[in-house]
Amino acid sequence: GGGGGGGGKLATSREVQDKVDEVEGGLRRLRQRIEVVAEASEAAADLHRVGHRRALDDLASEVADLRQQRGRDSERVAAAEDEAAVAGRHAKAAAASAAAVDLQRIPSRLEDLEAKQRQLQQAEKENSSPAVSELS
């Protein structure tokens, strides 16, 4: 019966070896699955980080654009204020020169009016004289 027992022992050790191989195969597959899951979760984390980074970049770029726009707007406002100031100075200068021209005209206009007044007074004297009234 010793040989049979030996035979049984061989079968058992082969069975054990098969079982060991099966377990090792299972472990290998499990390790691979763990690696796949780890890679997937790492990839997900990367995507998440990239997503956050991209969102932050987008926000930063939007903020930069708005700052630029605000800068351009304030430049435009300043330019408009400058133009208004220049226009105001031109208007004042024009008004002042018009007033100066008027002031220069006043004496000659005054002379004209005084001359007309003298003419009218002269004509009135002539009209009121008896010789003229007899003619008319």
PDB file of C-alpha atoms in Angstrom:
ATOM      1  CA  GLY A   1       0.000   0.000   0.000  1.00  0.00           C
ATOM      2  CA  GLY A   2       3.057   2.259   0.260  1.00  0.00           C
ATOM      3  CA  GLY A   3       3.219   2.715  -3.510  1.00  0.00           C
ATOM      4  CA  GLY A   4      -0.429   3.654  -3.652  1.00  0.00           C
ATOM      5  CA  GLY A   5       0.107   6.112  -0.890  1.00  0.00           C
ATOM      6  CA  GLY A   6       3.008   7.537  -2.848  1.00  0.00           C
ATOM      7  CA  GLY A   7       0.836   7.728  -5.895  1.00  0.00           C
ATOM      8  CA  GLY A   8      -1.775   9.496  -3.876  1.00  0.00           C
ATOM      9  CA  LYS A   9       0.860  11.838  -2.534  1.00  0.00           C
ATOM     10  CA  LEU A  10       1.995  12.680  -6.105  1.00  0.00           C
ATOM     11  CA  ALA A  11      -1.533  13.391  -7.159  1.00  0.00           C
ATOM     12  CA  THR A  12      -1.980  15.533  -4.100  1.00  0.00           C
ATOM     13  CA  SER A  13       1.230  17.492  -4.713  1.00  0.00           C
ATOM     14  CA  ARG A  14       0.211  17.961  -8.366  1.00  0.00           C
ATOM     15  CA  GLU A  15      -3.168  19.162  -7.162  1.00  0.00           C
ATOM     16  CA  VAL A  16      -1.391  21.455  -4.712  1.00  0.00           C
ATOM     17  CA  GLN A  17       0.859  22.730  -7.523  1.00  0.00           C
ATOM     18  CA  ASP A  18      -2.201  23.293  -9.728  1.00  0.00           C
ATOM     19  CA  LYS A  19      -3.848  25.127  -6.862  1.00  0.00           C
ATOM     20  CA  VAL A  20      -0.684  27.228  -6.313  1.00  0.00           C
ATOM     21  CA  ASP A  21      -0.555  28.025 -10.045  1.00  0.00           C
ATOM     22  CA  GLU A  22      -4.232  28.934  -9.996  1.00  0.00           C
ATOM     23  CA  VAL A  23      -3.775  31.186  -6.959  1.00  0.00           C
ATOM     24  CA  GLU A  24      -0.663  32.778  -8.456  1.00  0.00           C
ATOM     25  CA  GLY A  25      -2.541  33.357 -11.732  1.00  0.00           C
ATOM     26  CA  GLY A  26      -5.391  34.891  -9.765  1.00  0.00           C
ATOM     27  CA  LEU A  27      -2.919  37.103  -7.900  1.00  0.00           C
ATOM     28  CA  ARG A  28      -1.319  38.189 -11.179  1.00  0.00           C
ATOM     29  CA  ARG A  29      -4.718  39.048 -12.627  1.00  0.00           C
ATOM     30  CA  LEU A  30      -5.648  40.865  -9.410  1.00  0.00           C
ATOM     31  CA  ARG A  31      -2.378  42.845  -9.483  1.00  0.00           C
ATOM     32  CA  GLN A  32      -3.029  43.788 -13.118  1.00  0.00           C
ATOM     33  CA  ARG A  33      -6.573  44.845 -12.221  1.00  0.00           C
ATOM     34  CA  ILE A  34      -5.234  46.918  -9.305  1.00  0.00           C
ATOM     35  CA  GLU A  35      -2.702  48.557 -11.647  1.00  0.00           C
ATOM     36  CA  VAL A  36      -5.439  49.322 -14.172  1.00  0.00           C
ATOM     37  CA  VAL A  37      -7.649  50.804 -11.434  1.00  0.00           C
ATOM     38  CA  ALA A  38      -4.697  52.783 -10.035  1.00  0.00           C
ATOM     39  CA  GLU A  39      -3.825  54.098 -13.510  1.00  0.00           C
ATOM     40  CA  ALA A  40      -7.466  54.955 -14.143  1.00  0.00           C
ATOM     41  CA  SER A  41      -7.828  56.814 -10.852  1.00  0.00           C
ATOM     42  CA  GLU A  42      -4.506  58.585 -11.483  1.00  0.00           C
ATOM     43  CA  ALA A  43      -5.756  59.551 -14.928  1.00  0.00           C
ATOM     44  CA  ALA A  44      -9.028  60.753 -13.400  1.00  0.00           C
ATOM     45  CA  ALA A  45      -7.090  62.785 -10.833  1.00  0.00           C
ATOM     46  CA  ASP A  46      -4.928  64.216 -13.624  1.00  0.00           C
ATOM     47  CA  LEU A  47      -8.026  65.101 -15.621  1.00  0.00           C
ATOM     48  CA  HIS A  48      -9.504  66.691 -12.514  1.00  0.00           C
ATOM     49  CA  ARG A  49      -6.308  68.681 -11.922  1.00  0.00           C
ATOM     50  CA  VAL A  50      -6.110  69.594 -15.604  1.00  0.00           C
ATOM     51  CA  GLY A  51      -9.769  70.600 -15.509  1.00  0.00           C
ATOM     52  CA  HIS A  52      -9.171  72.779 -12.450  1.00  0.00           C
ATOM     53  CA  ARG A  53      -5.998  74.188 -13.990  1.00  0.00           C
ATOM     54  CA  ARG A  54      -7.811  74.873 -17.262  1.00  0.00           C
ATOM     55  CA  ALA A  55     -10.712  76.520 -15.415  1.00  0.00           C
ATOM     56  CA  LEU A  56      -8.238  78.661 -13.453  1.00  0.00           C
ATOM     57  CA  ASP A  57      -6.364  79.522 -16.655  1.00  0.00           C
ATOM     58  CA  ASP A  58      -9.647  80.469 -18.336  1.00  0.00           C
ATOM     59  CA  LEU A  59     -10.592  82.675 -15.380  1.00  0.00           C
ATOM     60  CA  ALA A  60      -7.150  84.271 -15.297  1.00  0.00           C
ATOM     61  CA  SER A  61      -7.315  84.937 -19.029  1.00  0.00           C
ATOM     62  CA  GLU A  62     -10.828  86.399 -18.683  1.00  0.00           C
ATOM     63  CA  VAL A  63      -9.633  88.640 -15.838  1.00  0.00           C
ATOM     64  CA  ALA A  64      -6.660  89.754 -17.961  1.00  0.00           C
ATOM     65  CA  ASP A  65      -8.987  90.530 -20.886  1.00  0.00           C
ATOM     66  CA  LEU A  66     -11.292  92.538 -18.625  1.00  0.00           C
ATOM     67  CA  ARG A  67      -8.332  94.451 -17.175  1.00  0.00           C
ATOM     68  CA  GLN A  68      -7.114  95.231 -20.695  1.00  0.00           C
ATOM     69  CA  GLN A  69     -10.591  96.345 -21.696  1.00  0.00           C
ATOM     70  CA  ARG A  70     -10.842  98.525 -18.573  1.00  0.00           C
ATOM     71  CA  GLY A  71      -7.452 100.012 -19.457  1.00  0.00           C
ATOM     72  CA  ARG A  72      -8.589 100.757 -23.003  1.00  0.00           C
ATOM     73  CA  ASP A  73     -11.864 102.226 -21.699  1.00  0.00           C
ATOM     74  CA  SER A  74     -10.089 104.517 -19.243  1.00  0.00           C
ATOM     75  CA  GLU A  75      -7.684 105.584 -22.020  1.00  0.00           C
ATOM     76  CA  ARG A  76     -10.725 106.358 -24.200  1.00  0.00           C
ATOM     77  CA  VAL A  77     -12.351 108.316 -21.350  1.00  0.00           C
ATOM     78  CA  ALA A  78      -9.124 110.257 -20.746  1.00  0.00           C
ATOM     79  CA  ALA A  79      -8.808 110.989 -24.480  1.00  0.00           C
ATOM     80  CA  ALA A  80     -12.440 112.155 -24.609  1.00  0.00           C
ATOM     81  CA  GLU A  81     -11.834 114.394 -21.570  1.00  0.00           C
ATOM     82  CA  ASP A  82      -8.721 115.811 -23.252  1.00  0.00           C
ATOM     83  CA  GLU A  83     -10.680 116.450 -26.453  1.00  0.00           C
ATOM     84  CA  ALA A  84     -13.433 118.124 -24.437  1.00  0.00           C
ATOM     85  CA  ALA A  85     -10.855 120.271 -22.621  1.00  0.00           C
ATOM     86  CA  VAL A  86      -9.205 121.215 -25.932  1.00  0.00           C
ATOM     87  CA  ALA A  87     -12.613 121.961 -27.460  1.00  0.00           C
ATOM     88  CA  GLY A  88     -13.472 124.039 -24.382  1.00  0.00           C
ATOM     89  CA  ARG A  89     -10.210 125.976 -24.709  1.00  0.00           C
ATOM     90  CA  HIS A  90     -10.888 126.508 -28.430  1.00  0.00           C
ATOM     91  CA  ALA A  91     -14.418 127.682 -27.661  1.00  0.00           C
ATOM     92  CA  LYS A  92     -13.123 130.076 -24.984  1.00  0.00           C
ATOM     93  CA  ALA A  93     -10.405 131.318 -27.310  1.00  0.00           C
ATOM     94  CA  ALA A  94     -12.934 131.779 -30.121  1.00  0.00           C
ATOM     95  CA  ALA A  95     -15.307 133.621 -27.783  1.00  0.00           C
ATOM     96  CA  ALA A  96     -12.455 135.789 -26.518  1.00  0.00           C
ATOM     97  CA  SER A  97     -11.254 136.629 -30.025  1.00  0.00           C
ATOM     98  CA  ALA A  98     -14.849 137.339 -31.117  1.00  0.00           C
ATOM     99  CA  ALA A  99     -15.195 139.629 -28.114  1.00  0.00           C
ATOM    100  CA  ALA A 100     -11.877 141.277 -29.033  1.00  0.00           C
ATOM    101  CA  VAL A 101     -13.080 141.788 -32.611  1.00  0.00           C
ATOM    102  CA  ASP A 102     -16.318 143.253 -31.257  1.00  0.00           C
ATOM    103  CA  LEU A 103     -14.315 145.527 -28.960  1.00  0.00           C
ATOM    104  CA  GLN A 104     -12.250 146.685 -31.937  1.00  0.00           C
ATOM    105  CA  ARG A 105     -15.430 147.325 -33.904  1.00  0.00           C
ATOM    106  CA  ILE A 106     -17.106 149.310 -31.144  1.00  0.00           C
ATOM    107  CA  PRO A 107     -15.232 152.611 -31.707  1.00  0.00           C
ATOM    108  CA  SER A 108     -15.822 152.647 -35.470  1.00  0.00           C
ATOM    109  CA  ARG A 109     -19.463 151.548 -34.970  1.00  0.00           C
ATOM    110  CA  LEU A 110     -19.824 154.273 -32.370  1.00  0.00           C
ATOM    111  CA  GLU A 111     -18.380 156.800 -34.782  1.00  0.00           C
ATOM    112  CA  ASP A 112     -20.797 155.629 -37.476  1.00  0.00           C
ATOM    113  CA  LEU A 113     -23.740 155.968 -35.106  1.00  0.00           C
ATOM    114  CA  GLU A 114     -22.589 159.413 -33.930  1.00  0.00           C
ATOM    115  CA  ALA A 115     -22.163 160.516 -37.537  1.00  0.00           C
ATOM    116  CA  LYS A 116     -25.692 159.285 -38.383  1.00  0.00           C
ATOM    117  CA  GLN A 117     -27.025 161.031 -35.303  1.00  0.00           C
ATOM    118  CA  ARG A 118     -25.375 164.287 -36.429  1.00  0.00           C
ATOM    119  CA  GLN A 119     -26.813 163.833 -39.924  1.00  0.00           C
ATOM    120  CA  LEU A 120     -30.271 163.237 -38.493  1.00  0.00           C
ATOM    121  CA  GLN A 121     -29.976 166.235 -36.216  1.00  0.00           C
ATOM    122  CA  GLN A 122     -28.747 168.318 -39.162  1.00  0.00           C
ATOM    123  CA  ALA A 123     -31.623 167.113 -41.342  1.00  0.00           C
ATOM    124  CA  GLU A 124     -34.064 167.854 -38.549  1.00  0.00           C
ATOM    125  CA  LYS A 125     -32.741 171.423 -38.234  1.00  0.00           C
ATOM    126  CA  GLU A 126     -33.003 171.868 -41.992  1.00  0.00           C
ATOM    127  CA  ASN A 127     -36.532 170.466 -42.067  1.00  0.00           C
ATOM    128  CA  SER A 128     -37.641 172.689 -39.234  1.00  0.00           C
ATOM    129  CA  SER A 129     -36.223 175.845 -40.930  1.00  0.00           C
ATOM    130  CA  PRO A 130     -38.951 177.927 -42.636  1.00  0.00           C
ATOM    131  CA  ALA A 131     -37.262 177.957 -46.021  1.00  0.00           C
ATOM    132  CA  VAL A 132     -37.263 174.169 -46.278  1.00  0.00           C
ATOM    133  CA  SER A 133     -40.896 173.879 -45.128  1.00  0.00           C
ATOM    134  CA  GLU A 134     -41.973 176.309 -47.817  1.00  0.00           C
ATOM    135  CA  LEU A 135     -40.283 174.136 -50.451  1.00  0.00           C
ATOM    136  CA  SER A 136     -42.058 170.959 -49.337  1.00  0.00           C
TER     137      SER A 136
END
